[in-house]
Amino acid sequence: MTSTPGTTSTSGFSVDRSSSNRCGVTLMNNQNGHVVADMMRGKENVTVTDFPSMIRVDGVRLLTFDFEEISEALGFEFGVSDFEEIMSTHYGRMVHLDDRTILFANPEDAAEYIDFDLVPVD
């Protein structure tokens, strides 16, 4: 059975195909994952949720993981490969730079990084 967007199906799940304007990552529930998650907790428009085997970090519009800030908190050099090691999943457009990783909820916001051409609709 299919359902109309915004309605509840017989399974009890609702369907909403509109943009959530959110992006996020799932981090490993380990020492480095905790440090990164704790750094993100105090940031504006960021929600961190702890689960037994993972940590979710979700943001409105964009998330920026600053490697210098993370390196300082961890006490050792932290970079893209370290971030990928503790991240298991993500949603949104992800852009890796030398000094940070940025996730965008909308591809238009990431256009300058991902060669996304904004084409006007007639």
Short mmCIF file of N, CA and C in Angstrom, two decimals, residues 3-118:
data_model
loop_
_atom_site.label_atom_id
_atom_site.label_comp_id
_atom_site.label_asym_id
_atom_site.label_seq_id
_atom_site.Cartn_x
_atom_site.Cartn_y
_atom_site.Cartn_z
N SER A 3 1.23 5.53 0.31
CA SER A 3 0.52 6.59 1.01
C SER A 3 0.88 7.93 0.40
N THR A 4 0.03 8.88 0.59
CA THR A 4 0.23 10.23 0.10
C THR A 4 1.25 10.92 1.00
N PRO A 5 2.17 11.71 0.44
CA PRO A 5 3.15 12.41 1.28
C PRO A 5 2.48 13.13 2.43
N GLY A 6 3.11 12.98 3.62
CA GLY A 6 2.59 13.63 4.81
C GLY A 6 1.50 12.85 5.51
N THR A 7 1.18 11.65 5.02
CA THR A 7 0.15 10.85 5.65
C THR A 7 0.78 9.63 6.31
N THR A 8 0.00 8.91 7.07
CA THR A 8 0.47 7.70 7.74
C THR A 8 -0.06 6.48 7.02
N SER A 9 0.83 5.53 6.75
CA SER A 9 0.43 4.30 6.07
C SER A 9 -0.10 3.31 7.11
N THR A 10 -0.55 2.16 6.64
CA THR A 10 -1.05 1.14 7.56
C THR A 10 0.06 0.58 8.43
N SER A 11 1.33 0.77 8.05
CA SER A 11 2.44 0.28 8.86
C SER A 11 2.75 1.21 10.03
N GLY A 12 2.16 2.39 10.04
CA GLY A 12 2.40 3.33 11.13
C GLY A 12 3.50 4.34 10.85
N PHE A 13 4.20 4.18 9.72
CA PHE A 13 5.24 5.12 9.35
C PHE A 13 4.65 6.22 8.48
N SER A 14 5.15 7.43 8.66
CA SER A 14 4.66 8.52 7.81
C SER A 14 5.67 8.78 6.70
N VAL A 15 5.19 9.38 5.64
CA VAL A 15 6.01 9.70 4.48
C VAL A 15 5.98 11.20 4.29
N ASP A 16 7.18 11.78 4.15
CA ASP A 16 7.28 13.21 3.89
C ASP A 16 8.47 13.42 2.97
N ARG A 17 8.21 13.76 1.73
CA ARG A 17 9.27 13.89 0.73
C ARG A 17 9.85 15.30 0.64
N SER A 18 9.43 16.18 1.52
CA SER A 18 9.98 17.53 1.50
C SER A 18 11.38 17.53 2.11
N SER A 19 12.16 18.54 1.79
CA SER A 19 13.52 18.65 2.31
C SER A 19 13.49 18.88 3.81
N SER A 20 14.37 18.17 4.52
CA SER A 20 14.46 18.35 5.97
C SER A 20 15.40 19.49 6.33
N ASN A 21 16.21 19.94 5.36
CA ASN A 21 17.22 20.97 5.58
C ASN A 21 18.22 20.54 6.66
N ARG A 22 18.47 19.23 6.73
CA ARG A 22 19.38 18.67 7.73
C ARG A 22 20.44 17.80 7.05
N CYS A 23 21.55 17.63 7.73
CA CYS A 23 22.62 16.74 7.29
C CYS A 23 23.23 16.15 8.55
N GLY A 24 23.98 15.05 8.40
CA GLY A 24 24.55 14.47 9.60
C GLY A 24 25.46 13.29 9.35
N VAL A 25 26.07 12.83 10.43
CA VAL A 25 26.96 11.67 10.39
C VAL A 25 26.66 10.75 11.56
N THR A 26 27.06 9.50 11.39
CA THR A 26 27.05 8.53 12.47
C THR A 26 28.51 8.24 12.80
N LEU A 27 28.88 8.46 14.05
CA LEU A 27 30.25 8.24 14.49
C LEU A 27 30.35 6.96 15.32
N MET A 28 31.52 6.36 15.32
CA MET A 28 31.76 5.20 16.16
C MET A 28 31.69 5.62 17.63
N ASN A 29 31.20 4.73 18.46
CA ASN A 29 31.13 4.98 19.89
C ASN A 29 32.45 4.51 20.50
N ASN A 30 33.51 5.30 20.25
CA ASN A 30 34.82 5.00 20.83
C ASN A 30 35.42 6.30 21.36
N GLN A 31 36.66 6.26 21.83
CA GLN A 31 37.28 7.44 22.44
C GLN A 31 37.30 8.64 21.49
N ASN A 32 37.75 8.44 20.27
CA ASN A 32 37.82 9.56 19.33
C ASN A 32 36.44 10.04 18.92
N GLY A 33 35.52 9.12 18.73
CA GLY A 33 34.15 9.50 18.40
C GLY A 33 33.52 10.36 19.48
N HIS A 34 33.79 10.01 20.74
CA HIS A 34 33.25 10.80 21.86
C HIS A 34 33.82 12.21 21.89
N VAL A 35 35.12 12.34 21.65
CA VAL A 35 35.74 13.67 21.66
C VAL A 35 35.14 14.53 20.55
N VAL A 36 35.02 13.98 19.35
CA VAL A 36 34.44 14.74 18.24
C VAL A 36 33.00 15.11 18.56
N ALA A 37 32.22 14.16 19.05
CA ALA A 37 30.81 14.44 19.38
C ALA A 37 30.71 15.51 20.47
N ASP A 38 31.56 15.42 21.48
CA ASP A 38 31.51 16.42 22.56
C ASP A 38 31.85 17.81 22.05
N MET A 39 32.75 17.90 21.07
CA MET A 39 33.08 19.20 20.49
C MET A 39 31.90 19.77 19.72
N MET A 40 31.10 18.90 19.11
CA MET A 40 29.97 19.36 18.30
C MET A 40 28.74 19.71 19.15
N ARG A 41 28.66 19.18 20.38
CA ARG A 41 27.48 19.39 21.23
C ARG A 41 27.14 20.86 21.46
N GLY A 42 28.11 21.69 21.65
CA GLY A 42 27.84 23.09 21.98
C GLY A 42 27.62 23.99 20.78
N LYS A 43 27.71 23.45 19.59
CA LYS A 43 27.58 24.28 18.40
C LYS A 43 26.11 24.55 18.06
N GLU A 44 25.88 25.74 17.52
CA GLU A 44 24.53 26.15 17.16
C GLU A 44 23.96 25.26 16.06
N ASN A 45 22.70 24.91 16.18
CA ASN A 45 21.95 24.10 15.20
C ASN A 45 22.49 22.68 15.05
N VAL A 46 23.17 22.17 16.07
CA VAL A 46 23.70 20.81 16.04
C VAL A 46 23.06 20.01 17.16
N THR A 47 22.65 18.78 16.82
CA THR A 47 22.08 17.86 17.80
C THR A 47 22.96 16.62 17.85
N VAL A 48 23.37 16.21 19.05
CA VAL A 48 24.17 15.00 19.22
C VAL A 48 23.35 14.01 20.04
N THR A 49 23.22 12.80 19.52
CA THR A 49 22.44 11.75 20.18
C THR A 49 23.32 10.54 20.39
N ASP A 50 23.44 10.11 21.65
CA ASP A 50 24.24 8.94 21.98
C ASP A 50 23.39 7.68 21.95
N PHE A 51 23.90 6.65 21.31
CA PHE A 51 23.28 5.33 21.28
C PHE A 51 24.31 4.33 21.81
N PRO A 52 23.90 3.12 22.16
CA PRO A 52 24.86 2.14 22.70
C PRO A 52 26.04 1.84 21.77
N SER A 53 25.81 1.81 20.47
CA SER A 53 26.91 1.44 19.58
C SER A 53 27.32 2.52 18.60
N MET A 54 26.74 3.72 18.71
CA MET A 54 27.07 4.79 17.78
C MET A 54 26.66 6.14 18.36
N ILE A 55 27.13 7.20 17.71
CA ILE A 55 26.78 8.56 18.10
C ILE A 55 26.32 9.29 16.84
N ARG A 56 25.13 9.87 16.90
CA ARG A 56 24.61 10.64 15.76
C ARG A 56 24.90 12.11 15.98
N VAL A 57 25.39 12.77 14.93
CA VAL A 57 25.59 14.21 14.93
C VAL A 57 24.80 14.76 13.75
N ASP A 58 23.77 15.54 14.03
CA ASP A 58 22.90 16.09 13.00
C ASP A 58 22.92 17.61 13.07
N GLY A 59 22.85 18.24 11.91
CA GLY A 59 22.86 19.69 11.88
C GLY A 59 21.82 20.25 10.93
N VAL A 60 21.45 21.48 11.17
CA VAL A 60 20.55 22.21 10.29
C VAL A 60 21.40 22.96 9.27
N ARG A 61 21.13 22.71 8.01
CA ARG A 61 21.77 23.34 6.85
C ARG A 61 23.20 22.87 6.61
N LEU A 62 24.08 22.92 7.62
CA LEU A 62 25.44 22.43 7.40
C LEU A 62 26.10 22.04 8.71
N LEU A 63 27.10 21.18 8.58
CA LEU A 63 27.94 20.76 9.71
C LEU A 63 29.39 20.94 9.29
N THR A 64 30.21 21.49 10.17
CA THR A 64 31.63 21.63 9.88
C THR A 64 32.43 20.96 10.98
N PHE A 65 33.28 20.03 10.59
CA PHE A 65 34.18 19.35 11.51
C PHE A 65 35.57 19.95 11.27
N ASP A 66 36.03 20.79 12.19
CA ASP A 66 37.29 21.52 12.08
C ASP A 66 38.41 20.65 12.64
N PHE A 67 39.33 20.20 11.78
CA PHE A 67 40.37 19.26 12.21
C PHE A 67 41.38 19.87 13.17
N GLU A 68 41.64 21.16 13.07
CA GLU A 68 42.56 21.80 14.03
C GLU A 68 41.95 21.78 15.43
N GLU A 69 40.68 22.11 15.52
CA GLU A 69 39.97 22.10 16.79
C GLU A 69 39.92 20.68 17.38
N ILE A 70 39.66 19.70 16.53
CA ILE A 70 39.61 18.31 16.98
C ILE A 70 40.99 17.83 17.40
N SER A 71 42.03 18.18 16.62
CA SER A 71 43.41 17.80 16.96
C SER A 71 43.81 18.33 18.32
N GLU A 72 43.44 19.56 18.60
CA GLU A 72 43.77 20.18 19.89
C GLU A 72 43.10 19.42 21.04
N ALA A 73 41.85 19.05 20.85
CA ALA A 73 41.12 18.32 21.91
C ALA A 73 41.66 16.91 22.11
N LEU A 74 42.07 16.26 21.02
CA LEU A 74 42.57 14.89 21.11
C LEU A 74 44.03 14.82 21.56
N GLY A 75 44.80 15.87 21.27
CA GLY A 75 46.21 15.87 21.63
C GLY A 75 47.10 15.26 20.57
N PHE A 76 46.57 15.03 19.38
CA PHE A 76 47.38 14.54 18.26
C PHE A 76 46.75 15.02 16.95
N GLU A 77 47.55 14.96 15.88
CA GLU A 77 47.11 15.41 14.56
C GLU A 77 45.92 14.58 14.08
N PHE A 78 44.82 15.23 13.72
CA PHE A 78 43.60 14.59 13.26
C PHE A 78 43.28 15.13 11.88
N GLY A 79 43.02 14.23 10.92
CA GLY A 79 42.75 14.67 9.56
C GLY A 79 41.61 13.90 8.92
N VAL A 80 41.51 14.02 7.61
CA VAL A 80 40.42 13.41 6.84
C VAL A 80 40.36 11.90 7.05
N SER A 81 41.51 11.23 6.96
CA SER A 81 41.49 9.77 7.11
C SER A 81 41.04 9.35 8.51
N ASP A 82 41.41 10.13 9.52
CA ASP A 82 40.96 9.84 10.89
C ASP A 82 39.45 10.03 11.01
N PHE A 83 38.95 11.08 10.37
CA PHE A 83 37.51 11.33 10.39
C PHE A 83 36.76 10.20 9.72
N GLU A 84 37.24 9.78 8.55
CA GLU A 84 36.58 8.68 7.84
C GLU A 84 36.63 7.38 8.64
N GLU A 85 37.66 7.21 9.44
CA GLU A 85 37.79 6.00 10.25
C GLU A 85 36.70 5.92 11.33
N ILE A 86 36.32 7.05 11.91
CA ILE A 86 35.32 7.02 12.99
C ILE A 86 33.90 7.25 12.48
N MET A 87 33.75 7.62 11.20
CA MET A 87 32.43 7.88 10.63
C MET A 87 31.95 6.64 9.86
N SER A 88 30.76 6.17 10.19
CA SER A 88 30.27 4.99 9.47
C SER A 88 29.26 5.35 8.39
N THR A 89 28.45 6.37 8.60
CA THR A 89 27.48 6.79 7.58
C THR A 89 27.34 8.31 7.62
N HIS A 90 26.75 8.84 6.56
CA HIS A 90 26.44 10.27 6.54
C HIS A 90 25.26 10.51 5.60
N TYR A 91 24.63 11.65 5.76
CA TYR A 91 23.64 12.09 4.79
C TYR A 91 23.85 13.58 4.56
N GLY A 92 23.62 14.00 3.34
CA GLY A 92 23.95 15.35 2.91
C GLY A 92 25.15 15.29 1.98
N ARG A 93 25.49 16.42 1.39
CA ARG A 93 26.65 16.50 0.49
C ARG A 93 27.89 16.70 1.34
N MET A 94 28.84 15.78 1.24
CA MET A 94 30.06 15.84 2.04
C MET A 94 31.21 16.37 1.19
N VAL A 95 31.93 17.34 1.76
CA VAL A 95 33.10 17.91 1.11
C VAL A 95 34.28 17.81 2.07
N HIS A 96 35.33 17.10 1.65
CA HIS A 96 36.56 17.01 2.44
C HIS A 96 37.54 18.07 1.97
N LEU A 97 38.02 18.87 2.88
CA LEU A 97 39.08 19.84 2.61
C LEU A 97 40.28 19.45 3.46
N ASP A 98 41.42 20.07 3.25
CA ASP A 98 42.61 19.73 4.03
C ASP A 98 42.42 19.95 5.52
N ASP A 99 41.70 21.00 5.89
CA ASP A 99 41.59 21.37 7.30
C ASP A 99 40.23 21.12 7.93
N ARG A 100 39.27 20.61 7.15
CA ARG A 100 37.94 20.36 7.71
C ARG A 100 37.10 19.51 6.75
N THR A 101 36.03 18.95 7.29
CA THR A 101 35.02 18.28 6.49
C THR A 101 33.72 19.04 6.71
N ILE A 102 33.02 19.32 5.62
CA ILE A 102 31.76 20.06 5.68
C ILE A 102 30.67 19.20 5.07
N LEU A 103 29.52 19.14 5.73
CA LEU A 103 28.34 18.49 5.17
C LEU A 103 27.28 19.56 4.94
N PHE A 104 26.65 19.48 3.78
CA PHE A 104 25.61 20.43 3.38
C PHE A 104 24.29 19.69 3.24
N ALA A 105 23.22 20.27 3.74
CA ALA A 105 21.90 19.67 3.59
C ALA A 105 21.40 19.79 2.17
N ASN A 106 21.75 20.86 1.50
CA ASN A 106 21.26 21.12 0.15
C ASN A 106 22.42 21.24 -0.83
N PRO A 107 22.33 20.59 -1.97
CA PRO A 107 23.44 20.63 -2.93
C PRO A 107 23.74 22.05 -3.41
N GLU A 108 22.75 22.91 -3.46
CA GLU A 108 22.97 24.29 -3.89
C GLU A 108 23.98 25.00 -2.99
N ASP A 109 23.95 24.69 -1.70
CA ASP A 109 24.88 25.32 -0.76
C ASP A 109 26.31 24.84 -0.96
N ALA A 110 26.47 23.65 -1.52
CA ALA A 110 27.80 23.08 -1.76
C ALA A 110 28.28 23.32 -3.18
N ALA A 111 27.54 24.09 -3.96
CA ALA A 111 27.81 24.26 -5.39
C ALA A 111 29.25 24.61 -5.70
N GLU A 112 29.84 25.53 -4.94
CA GLU A 112 31.21 25.97 -5.24
C GLU A 112 32.24 24.86 -5.03
N TYR A 113 31.91 23.85 -4.24
CA TYR A 113 32.85 22.77 -3.94
C TYR A 113 32.67 21.55 -4.84
N ILE A 114 31.46 21.34 -5.35
CA ILE A 114 31.17 20.07 -6.05
C ILE A 114 30.84 20.25 -7.53
N ASP A 115 31.17 21.38 -8.11
CA ASP A 115 30.87 21.63 -9.52
C ASP A 115 29.39 21.46 -9.84
N PHE A 116 28.56 21.93 -8.95
CA PHE A 116 27.12 21.85 -9.12
C PHE A 116 26.66 23.15 -9.77
N ASP A 117 26.16 23.06 -10.99
CA ASP A 117 25.70 24.24 -11.71
C ASP A 117 24.23 24.48 -11.42
N LEU A 118 23.93 25.65 -10.94
CA LEU A 118 22.55 26.03 -10.70
C LEU A 118 21.94 26.44 -12.03
#
